[in-house]
Short mmCIF file of C-alpha atoms and ligand atoms in Angstrom, two decimals:
data_model
loop_
_atom_site.label_atom_id
_atom_site.label_comp_id
_atom_site.label_asym_id
_atom_site.label_seq_id
_atom_site.Cartn_x
_atom_site.Cartn_y
_atom_site.Cartn_z
CA MET A 12 55.49 -84.96 -64.57
CA HIS A 13 53.70 -84.13 -61.25
CA SER A 14 51.46 -81.01 -60.69
CA SER A 15 51.33 -77.88 -58.33
CA LYS A 16 48.52 -76.78 -56.29
CA ILE A 17 48.58 -73.87 -53.98
CA VAL A 18 47.75 -75.05 -50.29
CA GLY A 19 47.73 -72.19 -48.14
CA VAL A 20 47.71 -68.58 -48.40
CA GLY A 21 48.40 -65.44 -46.12
CA HIS A 22 48.88 -61.76 -45.87
CA HIS A 23 50.26 -59.31 -43.50
CA VAL A 24 50.25 -55.74 -43.92
CA PRO A 25 51.52 -53.08 -41.37
CA GLU A 26 49.38 -51.44 -38.86
CA ALA A 27 49.71 -47.83 -39.79
CA VAL A 28 47.27 -46.75 -42.20
CA ILE A 29 48.34 -43.90 -44.01
CA THR A 30 45.20 -42.02 -45.53
CA ASN A 31 44.92 -39.62 -48.36
CA GLN A 32 44.10 -37.00 -45.71
CA TYR A 33 46.97 -37.83 -43.93
CA LEU A 34 48.95 -36.91 -47.31
CA THR A 35 47.50 -33.68 -47.85
CA THR A 36 49.15 -32.51 -44.71
CA ILE A 37 52.70 -33.31 -46.15
CA MET A 38 52.25 -32.53 -49.86
CA ASP A 39 50.40 -30.53 -51.84
CA THR A 40 48.04 -33.14 -53.15
CA THR A 41 44.26 -34.04 -52.36
CA ASP A 42 42.10 -36.66 -51.58
CA GLU A 43 39.92 -36.07 -54.75
CA TRP A 44 43.26 -35.84 -57.06
CA ILE A 45 44.15 -39.63 -55.49
CA ILE A 46 40.86 -40.85 -56.06
CA GLU A 47 39.90 -39.86 -59.17
CA ARG A 48 43.40 -40.81 -60.68
CA THR A 49 44.26 -43.94 -58.75
CA GLY A 50 41.39 -45.20 -56.68
CA ILE A 51 43.70 -45.34 -53.59
CA LYS A 52 42.19 -43.89 -50.31
CA GLU A 53 44.50 -45.49 -48.26
CA ARG A 54 47.59 -47.65 -47.56
CA ARG A 55 49.73 -49.31 -44.86
CA TRP A 56 53.04 -47.79 -44.23
CA ILE A 57 55.59 -49.61 -41.81
CA ASP A 58 57.09 -48.77 -38.68
CA PRO A 59 61.03 -48.58 -39.77
CA SER A 60 61.77 -49.58 -35.81
CA LYS A 61 59.89 -52.88 -36.22
CA ASP A 62 59.11 -54.01 -39.66
CA THR A 63 61.61 -55.18 -42.04
CA VAL A 64 60.45 -56.77 -45.49
CA ALA A 65 61.58 -60.56 -44.44
CA ASN A 66 59.93 -60.29 -40.83
CA MET A 67 56.61 -58.84 -42.87
CA ALA A 68 56.94 -62.20 -44.77
CA ALA A 69 57.48 -64.56 -42.28
CA LYS A 70 54.28 -63.54 -40.61
CA ALA A 71 52.45 -63.52 -43.90
CA SER A 72 54.19 -67.29 -44.46
CA ARG A 73 53.16 -68.79 -40.93
CA ILE A 74 49.51 -67.91 -41.82
CA ALA A 75 49.82 -70.02 -44.87
CA LEU A 76 51.76 -72.74 -43.50
CA GLN A 77 48.93 -72.66 -40.90
CA ARG A 78 46.08 -72.62 -43.27
CA ALA A 79 47.84 -75.49 -45.27
CA ASN A 80 48.05 -77.75 -41.97
CA LEU A 81 51.82 -77.63 -42.46
CA THR A 82 54.88 -76.20 -40.69
CA GLU A 83 58.19 -74.54 -41.48
CA LYS A 84 59.95 -77.61 -41.44
CA ASP A 85 57.95 -78.89 -44.44
CA ILE A 86 59.23 -76.15 -46.61
CA ASP A 87 61.58 -77.49 -49.31
CA PHE A 88 62.44 -74.26 -50.98
CA ILE A 89 61.64 -70.13 -50.85
CA VAL A 90 61.08 -68.35 -53.86
CA PHE A 91 60.85 -64.84 -52.82
CA ALA A 92 59.60 -61.87 -54.82
CA THR A 93 60.53 -58.19 -54.14
CA ILE A 94 62.08 -54.92 -55.43
CA THR A 95 62.51 -53.77 -52.18
CA PRO A 96 64.95 -56.19 -50.22
CA ASP A 97 66.27 -55.41 -46.55
CA TYR A 98 69.46 -55.02 -47.96
CA PHE A 99 71.21 -54.29 -51.00
CA PHE A 100 72.65 -57.89 -51.02
CA PRO A 101 71.79 -60.79 -50.13
CA GLY A 102 68.07 -60.98 -51.15
CA SER A 103 65.42 -61.28 -48.80
CA GLY A 104 64.94 -65.32 -49.85
CA VAL A 105 67.34 -66.30 -47.28
CA LEU A 106 66.78 -63.54 -44.32
CA LEU A 107 63.11 -65.19 -44.68
CA GLN A 108 64.81 -69.02 -44.41
CA ARG A 109 66.65 -67.45 -40.76
CA GLU A 110 63.28 -65.77 -39.65
CA LEU A 111 61.52 -68.85 -39.99
CA GLY A 112 64.16 -70.60 -37.99
CA LEU A 113 64.87 -72.93 -41.01
CA ASP A 114 68.78 -74.30 -41.25
CA GLY A 115 71.01 -74.34 -44.43
CA SER A 116 69.15 -77.50 -45.58
CA ILE A 117 66.91 -75.49 -47.65
CA GLY A 118 67.71 -72.93 -50.86
CA ALA A 119 65.99 -69.65 -51.26
CA ILE A 120 66.12 -67.09 -54.55
CA ASP A 121 65.08 -63.71 -55.18
CA ILE A 122 63.01 -62.81 -57.74
CA ARG A 123 63.14 -58.91 -59.23
CA ASN A 124 60.56 -58.50 -61.36
CA ALA A 125 58.60 -55.43 -59.44
CA CYS A 126 54.83 -55.98 -59.96
CA SER A 127 54.98 -59.24 -62.22
CA GLY A 128 57.34 -61.06 -59.47
CA PHE A 129 54.91 -62.81 -57.49
CA ILE A 130 53.55 -64.37 -60.85
CA TYR A 131 57.40 -64.85 -61.92
CA ALA A 132 57.87 -66.80 -58.72
CA LEU A 133 55.13 -68.73 -58.86
CA SER A 134 56.10 -69.96 -62.09
CA VAL A 135 59.54 -70.74 -61.20
CA ALA A 136 58.32 -72.92 -58.00
CA ASP A 137 55.77 -74.91 -60.22
CA GLN A 138 58.63 -75.78 -62.52
CA PHE A 139 60.54 -77.15 -59.44
CA ILE A 140 57.21 -79.01 -58.26
CA LYS A 141 56.69 -80.32 -61.56
CA THR A 142 60.19 -82.10 -62.46
CA GLY A 143 60.37 -83.31 -58.94
CA MET A 144 63.00 -81.45 -57.55
CA TYR A 145 60.78 -80.13 -54.31
CA LYS A 146 57.28 -80.73 -52.87
CA THR A 147 56.52 -78.35 -50.87
CA ILE A 148 57.86 -74.54 -52.04
CA LEU A 149 57.11 -71.37 -50.35
CA VAL A 150 56.26 -68.62 -53.11
CA VAL A 151 56.27 -64.90 -50.93
CA GLY A 152 55.74 -61.51 -52.26
CA ALA A 153 56.71 -58.75 -49.82
CA GLU A 154 58.02 -54.98 -50.16
CA ILE A 155 58.69 -51.79 -48.19
CA GLN A 156 58.19 -48.85 -50.18
CA SER A 157 57.40 -46.21 -48.15
CA THR A 158 61.17 -45.68 -46.61
CA ALA A 159 62.08 -44.88 -50.08
CA ILE A 160 59.61 -43.21 -52.08
CA ASP A 161 59.79 -39.05 -51.28
CA PRO A 162 57.12 -37.95 -49.29
CA THR A 163 57.24 -34.63 -50.27
CA THR A 164 55.82 -32.79 -53.09
CA ARG A 165 58.55 -33.48 -55.24
CA GLY A 166 57.49 -37.22 -55.27
CA ARG A 167 54.16 -36.80 -55.16
CA ASN A 168 53.22 -38.50 -58.28
CA THR A 169 54.49 -41.79 -57.23
CA ALA A 170 54.56 -41.37 -53.13
CA VAL A 171 50.56 -41.47 -52.98
CA ILE A 172 50.69 -44.62 -54.76
CA PHE A 173 53.53 -46.90 -53.60
CA ALA A 174 52.81 -48.67 -50.18
CA ASP A 175 54.24 -52.17 -48.15
CA GLY A 176 52.62 -55.33 -47.24
CA ALA A 177 53.57 -59.17 -47.59
CA GLY A 178 51.85 -61.96 -49.45
CA ALA A 179 52.81 -65.57 -49.25
CA ALA A 180 51.61 -68.81 -51.01
CA VAL A 181 52.57 -72.54 -50.33
CA LEU A 182 52.82 -74.88 -53.16
CA GLN A 183 52.46 -78.27 -52.82
CA ARG A 184 52.81 -81.40 -55.00
CA SER A 185 49.25 -82.51 -56.05
CA ASP A 186 47.71 -85.24 -58.33
CA ASN A 187 45.08 -82.93 -59.03
CA PRO A 188 46.89 -79.87 -61.26
CA GLY A 189 46.53 -76.61 -59.70
CA ILE A 190 48.86 -74.25 -61.37
CA LEU A 191 47.17 -75.35 -64.77
CA SER A 192 49.69 -73.07 -66.61
CA THR A 193 51.95 -69.61 -66.24
CA HIS A 194 52.61 -67.24 -68.96
CA LEU A 195 56.06 -65.17 -68.57
CA HIS A 196 56.94 -61.94 -70.77
CA SER A 197 59.52 -59.10 -70.87
CA ASP A 198 60.42 -55.96 -72.80
CA GLY A 199 63.60 -54.31 -71.90
CA ASN A 200 63.26 -51.60 -74.22
CA PHE A 201 60.79 -50.11 -71.81
CA ALA A 202 63.43 -50.56 -68.88
CA GLU A 203 63.76 -46.79 -68.20
CA GLU A 204 59.81 -45.76 -68.36
CA LEU A 205 59.61 -47.52 -64.63
CA TYR A 206 62.16 -47.27 -62.57
CA VAL A 207 64.67 -46.66 -59.67
CA ARG A 208 68.07 -45.68 -61.05
CA ASP A 209 70.44 -44.99 -58.02
CA PRO A 210 72.01 -47.67 -56.15
CA GLY A 211 72.49 -49.02 -59.76
CA SER A 212 76.06 -50.47 -59.96
CA SER A 213 76.49 -48.67 -63.57
CA ARG A 214 76.79 -45.32 -61.72
CA PRO A 215 80.73 -44.62 -62.09
CA ARG A 216 82.39 -44.29 -58.69
CA GLU A 217 82.70 -40.46 -58.99
CA GLU A 218 78.98 -39.89 -59.21
CA ARG A 219 78.37 -41.83 -55.83
CA GLN A 220 79.27 -39.13 -53.45
CA PRO A 221 77.34 -38.85 -50.42
CA GLU A 222 75.71 -35.47 -51.27
CA GLN A 223 75.04 -36.97 -54.98
CA ILE A 224 73.68 -40.24 -53.34
CA LEU A 225 70.95 -37.84 -51.23
CA ASP A 226 69.97 -36.37 -54.54
CA THR A 227 66.87 -36.74 -56.58
CA THR A 228 67.96 -39.93 -58.44
CA HIS A 229 68.17 -42.10 -55.19
CA TYR A 230 65.87 -44.33 -54.86
CA LYS A 231 63.43 -42.05 -56.67
CA VAL A 232 60.56 -44.01 -58.95
CA VAL A 233 60.79 -42.47 -62.28
CA MET A 234 57.54 -43.15 -64.12
CA ASN A 235 56.15 -42.34 -67.21
CA GLY A 236 52.79 -42.48 -66.28
CA SER A 237 50.33 -42.39 -69.28
CA LEU A 238 52.93 -45.09 -71.03
CA VAL A 239 52.84 -47.31 -68.07
CA PHE A 240 49.21 -46.81 -68.77
CA LYS A 241 48.95 -47.42 -72.27
CA HIS A 242 50.94 -50.73 -72.16
CA ALA A 243 49.30 -51.92 -69.24
CA VAL A 244 45.88 -52.48 -70.54
CA VAL A 245 47.18 -53.92 -73.80
CA ARG A 246 49.32 -56.22 -72.11
CA PHE A 247 46.59 -57.40 -68.90
CA LEU A 248 44.49 -58.36 -72.00
CA GLU A 249 46.95 -60.14 -73.96
CA VAL A 250 48.29 -62.48 -71.48
CA ILE A 251 45.03 -63.16 -70.08
CA GLN A 252 43.87 -64.22 -73.34
CA GLU A 253 47.17 -66.15 -73.83
CA ALA A 254 46.32 -68.22 -70.68
CA LEU A 255 43.08 -68.77 -71.57
CA ALA A 256 43.99 -69.92 -75.09
CA ALA A 257 46.88 -72.58 -73.89
CA ASN A 258 43.98 -74.22 -71.29
CA LYS A 259 41.62 -74.08 -74.19
CA MET A 260 38.92 -71.90 -72.12
CA SER A 261 36.89 -68.87 -72.58
CA LYS A 262 37.12 -65.79 -70.32
CA GLU A 263 33.47 -67.31 -69.38
CA ASP A 264 35.86 -70.12 -67.49
CA ILE A 265 37.50 -67.32 -65.24
CA THR A 266 35.44 -67.29 -61.88
CA LEU A 267 37.96 -64.63 -60.06
CA LEU A 268 40.03 -62.75 -61.84
CA ILE A 269 43.02 -60.65 -59.56
CA PRO A 270 45.05 -58.18 -61.26
CA HIS A 271 48.30 -56.79 -59.58
CA GLN A 272 46.88 -53.90 -57.85
CA ALA A 273 48.67 -51.01 -59.80
CA ASN A 274 45.71 -48.74 -60.41
CA LEU A 275 42.37 -48.87 -59.82
CA ARG A 276 41.64 -47.25 -63.01
CA ILE A 277 43.63 -50.08 -64.94
CA SER A 278 41.93 -52.60 -63.81
CA GLN A 279 38.23 -51.02 -63.80
CA PHE A 280 39.18 -50.78 -67.71
CA ILE A 281 40.18 -54.31 -68.08
CA GLN A 282 37.36 -55.44 -66.04
CA HIS A 283 35.17 -53.40 -68.82
CA LYS A 284 36.95 -54.92 -71.61
CA LEU A 285 36.13 -58.45 -70.35
CA GLU A 286 32.44 -57.44 -69.53
CA PHE A 287 32.99 -59.06 -65.89
CA SER A 288 30.77 -57.84 -63.12
CA ASP A 289 32.44 -56.57 -60.36
CA ASP A 290 32.30 -59.88 -58.43
CA ARG A 291 34.42 -61.40 -60.90
CA VAL A 292 37.19 -59.03 -60.26
CA TYR A 293 39.24 -59.06 -56.70
CA ASN A 294 40.67 -55.33 -55.96
CA ASN A 295 41.72 -54.30 -52.62
CA ILE A 296 43.96 -51.17 -53.29
CA MET A 297 41.83 -48.64 -52.28
CA ARG A 298 42.85 -49.77 -48.97
CA TYR A 299 46.50 -50.87 -49.36
CA GLY A 300 48.25 -48.87 -52.66
CA ASN A 301 50.35 -50.22 -54.74
CA THR A 302 52.25 -52.77 -53.05
CA THR A 303 54.47 -54.25 -56.08
CA ALA A 304 55.26 -57.79 -55.74
CA ALA A 305 53.00 -58.29 -52.41
CA SER A 306 49.80 -57.11 -54.30
CA ILE A 307 48.48 -60.38 -56.19
CA PRO A 308 49.42 -62.69 -52.85
CA ILE A 309 48.14 -60.09 -50.48
CA ALA A 310 45.05 -59.71 -52.61
CA LEU A 311 44.79 -63.72 -52.90
CA SER A 312 44.65 -64.35 -49.68
CA GLU A 313 42.08 -61.95 -48.51
CA ALA A 314 39.81 -62.81 -51.05
CA TRP A 315 40.37 -66.52 -49.53
CA GLY A 316 39.41 -65.35 -46.39
CA GLU A 317 36.14 -63.48 -47.03
CA GLY A 318 35.07 -66.76 -49.00
CA LYS A 319 35.56 -65.66 -52.21
CA ILE A 320 37.40 -68.46 -53.67
CA LYS A 321 35.97 -71.86 -53.38
CA GLU A 322 37.03 -75.48 -54.46
CA ASN A 323 37.18 -76.11 -58.33
CA ASP A 324 37.16 -72.29 -59.34
CA VAL A 325 39.29 -70.92 -61.88
CA LEU A 326 41.72 -68.04 -60.86
CA CYS A 327 43.48 -65.62 -63.39
CA LEU A 328 46.33 -63.69 -61.65
CA ALA A 329 47.65 -61.35 -64.29
CA ALA A 330 50.09 -58.89 -63.97
CA PHE A 331 52.08 -55.73 -65.83
CA GLY A 332 55.08 -53.59 -64.46
CA SER A 333 58.30 -52.38 -64.15
CA GLY A 334 61.04 -53.85 -67.09
CA PHE A 335 58.55 -54.06 -68.48
CA THR A 336 57.16 -57.29 -67.48
CA TRP A 337 54.03 -59.00 -67.98
CA ALA A 338 52.43 -62.17 -66.71
CA SER A 339 49.66 -64.83 -66.46
CA ALA A 340 48.84 -67.75 -64.17
CA LEU A 341 45.88 -69.81 -64.59
CA ILE A 342 44.92 -72.02 -61.81
CA ARG A 343 42.23 -74.30 -60.42
CA TRP A 344 41.29 -74.18 -56.68
N1 ACO B 422 48.65 -34.61 -56.33
C1 ACO B 422 48.41 -33.85 -57.07
N2 ACO B 422 48.71 -33.36 -58.43
C2 ACO B 422 49.62 -34.45 -58.81
C3 ACO B 422 49.86 -35.28 -57.96
C4 ACO B 422 49.55 -35.75 -56.30
N3 ACO B 422 49.73 -36.54 -55.71
N4 ACO B 422 50.91 -36.17 -59.02
C5 ACO B 422 51.14 -35.36 -59.87
N5 ACO B 422 50.31 -34.23 -59.65
C6 ACO B 422 50.13 -33.20 -60.76
C7 ACO B 422 50.89 -33.38 -61.64
O1 ACO B 422 51.88 -32.27 -61.24
C8 ACO B 422 50.89 -32.92 -62.73
O2 ACO B 422 50.51 -31.16 -62.85
P1 ACO B 422 50.66 -30.31 -64.44
O3 ACO B 422 49.70 -30.56 -65.39
O4 ACO B 422 50.32 -28.79 -63.44
O5 ACO B 422 52.31 -30.34 -64.52
C9 ACO B 422 49.19 -33.25 -63.17
O6 ACO B 422 49.09 -33.52 -61.65
C10 ACO B 422 49.32 -34.15 -63.70
O7 ACO B 422 50.41 -34.97 -63.47
P2 ACO B 422 51.06 -36.19 -64.36
O8 ACO B 422 51.79 -37.15 -63.50
O9 ACO B 422 50.80 -36.49 -65.74
O10 ACO B 422 49.85 -37.44 -63.59
P3 ACO B 422 48.85 -38.16 -64.40
O11 ACO B 422 47.75 -37.52 -64.86
O12 ACO B 422 49.64 -38.85 -65.85
O13 ACO B 422 48.42 -39.09 -63.70
C11 ACO B 422 49.03 -40.96 -62.93
C12 ACO B 422 48.78 -40.12 -62.80
C13 ACO B 422 47.90 -41.50 -62.01
C14 ACO B 422 50.27 -41.94 -62.20
C15 ACO B 422 48.89 -41.53 -64.14
O14 ACO B 422 49.81 -41.52 -64.68
C16 ACO B 422 48.41 -43.30 -64.21
O15 ACO B 422 47.42 -43.94 -63.93
N6 ACO B 422 49.52 -44.39 -64.70
C17 ACO B 422 49.11 -45.20 -64.82
C18 ACO B 422 50.46 -46.21 -64.54
C19 ACO B 422 50.44 -46.31 -62.71
O16 ACO B 422 49.18 -46.52 -62.45
N7 ACO B 422 51.72 -46.39 -62.49
C20 ACO B 422 51.47 -47.05 -60.93
C21 ACO B 422 51.63 -48.55 -60.99
S1 ACO B 422 53.35 -48.86 -62.09
C22 ACO B 422 52.53 -50.36 -61.82
O17 ACO B 422 52.14 -50.92 -61.01
C23 ACO B 422 52.56 -51.31 -63.41
#
């Protein structure tokens, strides 16, 4: 059995900085409300005339490849996590393949597990490498949420939270295990507690008329915020403990925890429960908002770029989100 290791990380976020102050000009909200409830000060929104999920992913991927001293031609497979693909179908994996100028010799799949998507994608890639099927896999999380949110007072409870960006990691076969273990969970009983109803195929044809499509269910994020919070804090801690137990480690062994950037209050709750100092938990939601599947790879890439990740460090990635799904990965750098 082989092992896999992350050999390069990269990220790309759109140029336009959308401050809380700007949001107060388009909806009834305040800087204080957003910061107090979510910790978010600003986020990035794309320019629809030039950005796509796939081209942001390509920019993040090229940085990751360059840092790994590899080129596009070295990629054997693409695992792409997104809930906001450029098209209803096909997925964005094939569009990234096209953006990178790769021909039809490699495969690409999309993972639609929302905030846990990147860890699921990493786990899938890790299994392919462990079995020997592939040697070098590009693992990506990228989202454009700004074109789907309702940027009016009607949508303010979620519009202030979700944002755009892309992150990528190159996973490669290695003699030294980098991905120590991954742990994946889901509970579909809570599917409708955090979801977007339309355009879903379960909607009958007669309800899919243009005037209904413009109505409030289309792309509208429905979120039972307090229930999500309650489940998130429990599941985050459980899945972190599960990863530690599987590797016979204790929380003291974690050098850096990178939680999915759901909400700063959730990250702070976990940090408090784990009794971790600030330098052991990486957060950047203040600057980027919640970028769903992109949040962990963006944070990973940024933390690496800031010199916060060193060889032999033990990283714990952990996520919770729509599904509900939750997941963790323990990594030796
Ligand atoms: N600005 C001002 N007021 C607002 C806004 C806003 N942007 N959004 C909602 N409000 C108002 C509501 O209208 C409501 O007013 P009312 O009491 O007069 O009816 C009041 O604030 C409270 O609204 P809630 O929706 O109940 O807001 P809550 O206090 O629960 O906070 C929040 C919302 C921050 C999302 C909270 O539920 C939470 O922290 N949830 C955790 C889940 C989470 O973070 N989800 C995001 C990511 S999902 C994921 O990644 C897993």
